[in-house]
PDB file of C-alpha atoms in Angstrom:
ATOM      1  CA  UNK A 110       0.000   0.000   0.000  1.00 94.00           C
ATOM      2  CA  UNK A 111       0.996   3.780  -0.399  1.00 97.00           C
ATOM      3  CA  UNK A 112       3.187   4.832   2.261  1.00 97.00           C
ATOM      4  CA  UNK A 113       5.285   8.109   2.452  1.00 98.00           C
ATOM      5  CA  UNK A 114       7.611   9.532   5.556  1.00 98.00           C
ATOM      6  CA  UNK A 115       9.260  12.493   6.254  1.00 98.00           C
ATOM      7  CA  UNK A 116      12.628  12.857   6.918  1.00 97.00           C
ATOM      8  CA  UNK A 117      15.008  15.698   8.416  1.00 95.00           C
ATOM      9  CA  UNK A 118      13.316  17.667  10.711  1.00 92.00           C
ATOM     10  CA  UNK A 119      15.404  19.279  14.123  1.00 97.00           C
ATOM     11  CA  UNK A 120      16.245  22.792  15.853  1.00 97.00           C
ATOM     12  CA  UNK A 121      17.480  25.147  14.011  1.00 97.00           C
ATOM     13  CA  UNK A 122      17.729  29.698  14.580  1.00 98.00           C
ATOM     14  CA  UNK A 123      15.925  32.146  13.360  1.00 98.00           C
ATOM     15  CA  UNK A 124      16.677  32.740  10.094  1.00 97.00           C
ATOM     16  CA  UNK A 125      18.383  29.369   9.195  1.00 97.00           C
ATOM     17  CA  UNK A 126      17.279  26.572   6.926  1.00 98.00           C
ATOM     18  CA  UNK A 127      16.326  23.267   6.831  1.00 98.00           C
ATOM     19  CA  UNK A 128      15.336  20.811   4.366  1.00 98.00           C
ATOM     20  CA  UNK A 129      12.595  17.994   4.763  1.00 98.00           C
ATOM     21  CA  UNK A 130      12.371  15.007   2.385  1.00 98.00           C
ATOM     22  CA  UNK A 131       9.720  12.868   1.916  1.00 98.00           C
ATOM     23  CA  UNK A 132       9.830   9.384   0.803  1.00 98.00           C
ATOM     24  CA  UNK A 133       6.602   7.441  -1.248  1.00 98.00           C
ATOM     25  CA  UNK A 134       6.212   3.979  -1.632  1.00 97.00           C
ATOM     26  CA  UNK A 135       3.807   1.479  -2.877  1.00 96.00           C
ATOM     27  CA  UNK A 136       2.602   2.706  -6.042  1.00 96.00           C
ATOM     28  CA  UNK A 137       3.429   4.739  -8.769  1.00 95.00           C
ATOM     29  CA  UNK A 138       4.879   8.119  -8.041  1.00 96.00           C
ATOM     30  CA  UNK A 139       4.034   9.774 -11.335  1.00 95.00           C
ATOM     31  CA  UNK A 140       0.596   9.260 -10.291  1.00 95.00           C
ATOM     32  CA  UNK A 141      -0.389  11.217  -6.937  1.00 97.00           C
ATOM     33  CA  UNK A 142      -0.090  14.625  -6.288  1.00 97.00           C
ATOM     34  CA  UNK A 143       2.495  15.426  -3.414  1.00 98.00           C
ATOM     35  CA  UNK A 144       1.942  18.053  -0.478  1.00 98.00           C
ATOM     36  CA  UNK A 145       3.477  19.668   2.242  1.00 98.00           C
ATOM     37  CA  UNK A 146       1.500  21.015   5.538  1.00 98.00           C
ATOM     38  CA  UNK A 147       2.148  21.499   9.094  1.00 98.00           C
ATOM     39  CA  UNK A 148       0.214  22.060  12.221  1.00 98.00           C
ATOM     40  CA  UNK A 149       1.534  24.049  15.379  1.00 97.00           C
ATOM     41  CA  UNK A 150       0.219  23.382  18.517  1.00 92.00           C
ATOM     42  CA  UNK A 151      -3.147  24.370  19.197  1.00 94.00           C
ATOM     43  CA  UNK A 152      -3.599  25.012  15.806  1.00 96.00           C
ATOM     44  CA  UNK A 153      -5.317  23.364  12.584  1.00 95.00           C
ATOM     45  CA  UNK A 154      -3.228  21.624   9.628  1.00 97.00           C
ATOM     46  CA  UNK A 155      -2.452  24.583   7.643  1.00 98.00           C
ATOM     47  CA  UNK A 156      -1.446  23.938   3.701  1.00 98.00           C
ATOM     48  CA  UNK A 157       2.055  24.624   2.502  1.00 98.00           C
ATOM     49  CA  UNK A 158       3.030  23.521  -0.998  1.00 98.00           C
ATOM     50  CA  UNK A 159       1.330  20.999  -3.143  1.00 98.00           C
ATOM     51  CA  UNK A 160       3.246  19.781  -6.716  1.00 97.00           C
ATOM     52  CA  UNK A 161       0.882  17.926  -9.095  1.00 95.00           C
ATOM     53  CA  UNK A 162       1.051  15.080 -11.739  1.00 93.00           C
ATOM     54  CA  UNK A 163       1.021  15.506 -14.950  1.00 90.00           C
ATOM     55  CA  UNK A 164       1.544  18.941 -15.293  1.00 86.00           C
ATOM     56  CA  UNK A 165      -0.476  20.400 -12.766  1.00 86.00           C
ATOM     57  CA  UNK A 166       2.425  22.374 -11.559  1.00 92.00           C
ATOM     58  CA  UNK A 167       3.498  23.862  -8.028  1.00 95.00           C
ATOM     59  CA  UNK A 168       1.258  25.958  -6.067  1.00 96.00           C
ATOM     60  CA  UNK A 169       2.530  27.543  -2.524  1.00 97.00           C
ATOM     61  CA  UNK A 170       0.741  29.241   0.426  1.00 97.00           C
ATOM     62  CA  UNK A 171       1.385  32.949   0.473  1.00 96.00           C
ATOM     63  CA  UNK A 172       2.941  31.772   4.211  1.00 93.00           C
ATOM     64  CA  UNK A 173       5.863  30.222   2.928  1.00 95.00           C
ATOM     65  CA  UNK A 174       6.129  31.698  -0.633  1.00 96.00           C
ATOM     66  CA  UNK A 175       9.206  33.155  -1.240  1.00 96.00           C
ATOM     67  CA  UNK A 176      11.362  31.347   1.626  1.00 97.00           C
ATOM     68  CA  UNK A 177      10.367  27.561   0.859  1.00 97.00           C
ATOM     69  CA  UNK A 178      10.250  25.565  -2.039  1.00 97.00           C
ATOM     70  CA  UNK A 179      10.020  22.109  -3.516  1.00 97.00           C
ATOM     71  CA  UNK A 180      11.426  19.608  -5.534  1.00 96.00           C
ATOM     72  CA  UNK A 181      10.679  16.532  -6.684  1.00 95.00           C
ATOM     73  CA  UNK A 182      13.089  13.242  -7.457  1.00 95.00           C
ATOM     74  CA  UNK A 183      11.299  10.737  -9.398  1.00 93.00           C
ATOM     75  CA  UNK A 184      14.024   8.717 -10.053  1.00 95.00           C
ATOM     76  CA  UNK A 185      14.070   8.416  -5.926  1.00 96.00           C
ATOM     77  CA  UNK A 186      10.556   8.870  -5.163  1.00 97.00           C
ATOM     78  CA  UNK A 187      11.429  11.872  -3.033  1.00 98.00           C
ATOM     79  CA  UNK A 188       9.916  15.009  -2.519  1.00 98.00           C
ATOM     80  CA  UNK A 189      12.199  17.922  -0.763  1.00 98.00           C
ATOM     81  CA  UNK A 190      11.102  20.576   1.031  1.00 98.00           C
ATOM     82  CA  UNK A 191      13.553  23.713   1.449  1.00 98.00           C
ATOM     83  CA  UNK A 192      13.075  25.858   3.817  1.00 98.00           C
ATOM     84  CA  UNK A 193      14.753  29.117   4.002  1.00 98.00           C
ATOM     85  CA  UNK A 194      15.100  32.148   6.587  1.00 97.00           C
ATOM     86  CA  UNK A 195      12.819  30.367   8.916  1.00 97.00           C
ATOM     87  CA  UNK A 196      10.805  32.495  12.128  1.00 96.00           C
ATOM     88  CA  UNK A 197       9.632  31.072  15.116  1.00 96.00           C
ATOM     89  CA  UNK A 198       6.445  30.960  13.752  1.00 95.00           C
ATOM     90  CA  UNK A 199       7.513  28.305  11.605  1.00 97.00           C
ATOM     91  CA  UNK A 200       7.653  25.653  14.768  1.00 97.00           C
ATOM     92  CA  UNK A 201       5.428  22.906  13.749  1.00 98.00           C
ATOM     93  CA  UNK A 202       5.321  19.089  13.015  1.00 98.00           C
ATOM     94  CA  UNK A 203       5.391  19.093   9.499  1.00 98.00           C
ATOM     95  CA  UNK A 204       3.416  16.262   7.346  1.00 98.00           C
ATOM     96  CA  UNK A 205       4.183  14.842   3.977  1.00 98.00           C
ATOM     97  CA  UNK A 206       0.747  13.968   2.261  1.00 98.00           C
ATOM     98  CA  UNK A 207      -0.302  12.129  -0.807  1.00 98.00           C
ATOM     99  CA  UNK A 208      -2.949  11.989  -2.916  1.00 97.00           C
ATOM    100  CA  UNK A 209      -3.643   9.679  -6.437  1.00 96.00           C
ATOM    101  CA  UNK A 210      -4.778  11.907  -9.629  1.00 94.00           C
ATOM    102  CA  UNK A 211      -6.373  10.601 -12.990  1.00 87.00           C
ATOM    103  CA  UNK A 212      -5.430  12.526 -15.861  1.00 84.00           C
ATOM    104  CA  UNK A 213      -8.152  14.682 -17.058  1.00 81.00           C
ATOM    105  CA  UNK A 214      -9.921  13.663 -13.507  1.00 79.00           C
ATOM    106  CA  UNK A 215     -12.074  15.955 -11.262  1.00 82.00           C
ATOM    107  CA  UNK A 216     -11.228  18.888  -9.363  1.00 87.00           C
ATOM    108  CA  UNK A 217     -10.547  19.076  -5.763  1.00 92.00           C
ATOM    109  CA  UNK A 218      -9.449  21.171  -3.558  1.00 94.00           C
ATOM    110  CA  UNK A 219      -5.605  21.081  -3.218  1.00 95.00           C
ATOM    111  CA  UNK A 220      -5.233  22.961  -0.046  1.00 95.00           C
ATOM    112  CA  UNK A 221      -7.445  21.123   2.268  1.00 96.00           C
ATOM    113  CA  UNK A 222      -5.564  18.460   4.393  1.00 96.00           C
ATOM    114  CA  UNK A 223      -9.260  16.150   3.763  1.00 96.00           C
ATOM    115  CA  UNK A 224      -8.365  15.569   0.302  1.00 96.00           C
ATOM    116  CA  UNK A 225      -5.342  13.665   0.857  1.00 97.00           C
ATOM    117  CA  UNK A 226      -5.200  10.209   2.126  1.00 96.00           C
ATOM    118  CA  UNK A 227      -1.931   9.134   2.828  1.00 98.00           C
ATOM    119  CA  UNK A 228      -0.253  10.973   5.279  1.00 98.00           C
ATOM    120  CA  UNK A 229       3.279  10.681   6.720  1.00 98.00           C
ATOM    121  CA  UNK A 230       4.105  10.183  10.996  1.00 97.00           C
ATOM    122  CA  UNK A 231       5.387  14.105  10.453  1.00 97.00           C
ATOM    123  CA  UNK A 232       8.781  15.432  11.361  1.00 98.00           C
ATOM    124  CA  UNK A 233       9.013  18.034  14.417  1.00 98.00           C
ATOM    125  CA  UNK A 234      10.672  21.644  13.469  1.00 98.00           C
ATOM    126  CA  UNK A 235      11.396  24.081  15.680  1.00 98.00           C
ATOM    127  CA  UNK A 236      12.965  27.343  15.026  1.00 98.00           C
ATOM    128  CA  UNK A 237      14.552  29.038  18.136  1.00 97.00           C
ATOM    129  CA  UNK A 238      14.210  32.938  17.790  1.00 93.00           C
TER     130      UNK A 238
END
């Protein structure tokens, strides 16, 4: 079955950088639309950074856009997420989620953590100001 996991998270300062992979198995990469979110205590799942199959592009929350972005290894089955001059505000578990895609399928709201259903065990940052 599908299975992805995130990778790389720890402490880092204000304004450093980190970089998160996340690792799918179990079916065929090409096919699922790959996202980034986090949730900070007390908080909701908040949207980050989706990239879609066939070529349904990158789209990033206005949060992050600017400091973090993505990239994808198919020949790996990774997806990286860089993450650049980070604030305290930033300290979060941060979750790796997938979702499959038919060409030419229906819409669906990329941003909302309910339309994925594969979900990493997330990866803890925290960003010391």
């Amino acid at each position: 079955q599908v299975q992805v996991a995130e990778s790389g998270g720890g402490l880092v300062q204000a304004g450093g950088s980190l970089r998160l992979s996340c690792r799918f198995s179990g079916s065929t990469f090409g096919d699922y639309a790959m996202a980034w979110f986090r949730q900070a205590p007390g908080k909701g799942r908040e949207f980050l950074v989706v990239i879609r199959p066939f070529g349904g592009g990158t789209s990033f929350a206005d949060s992050v856009k600017g400091r973090f972005t993505v990239s994808k290894e198919n020949a790996k089955y990774l997806v990286n997420l860089q993450m650049n001059s980070l604030k305290p505000e930033d300290t979060a578990v941060y979750y790796c989620a997938a979702r499959r895609e038919q060409l030419f399928g229906a819409g669906y709201d990329y941003a909302s953590s309910g339309s994925y259903n594969h979900w990493g065990q997330g990866a803890q940052v925290t960003v010391s100001s």
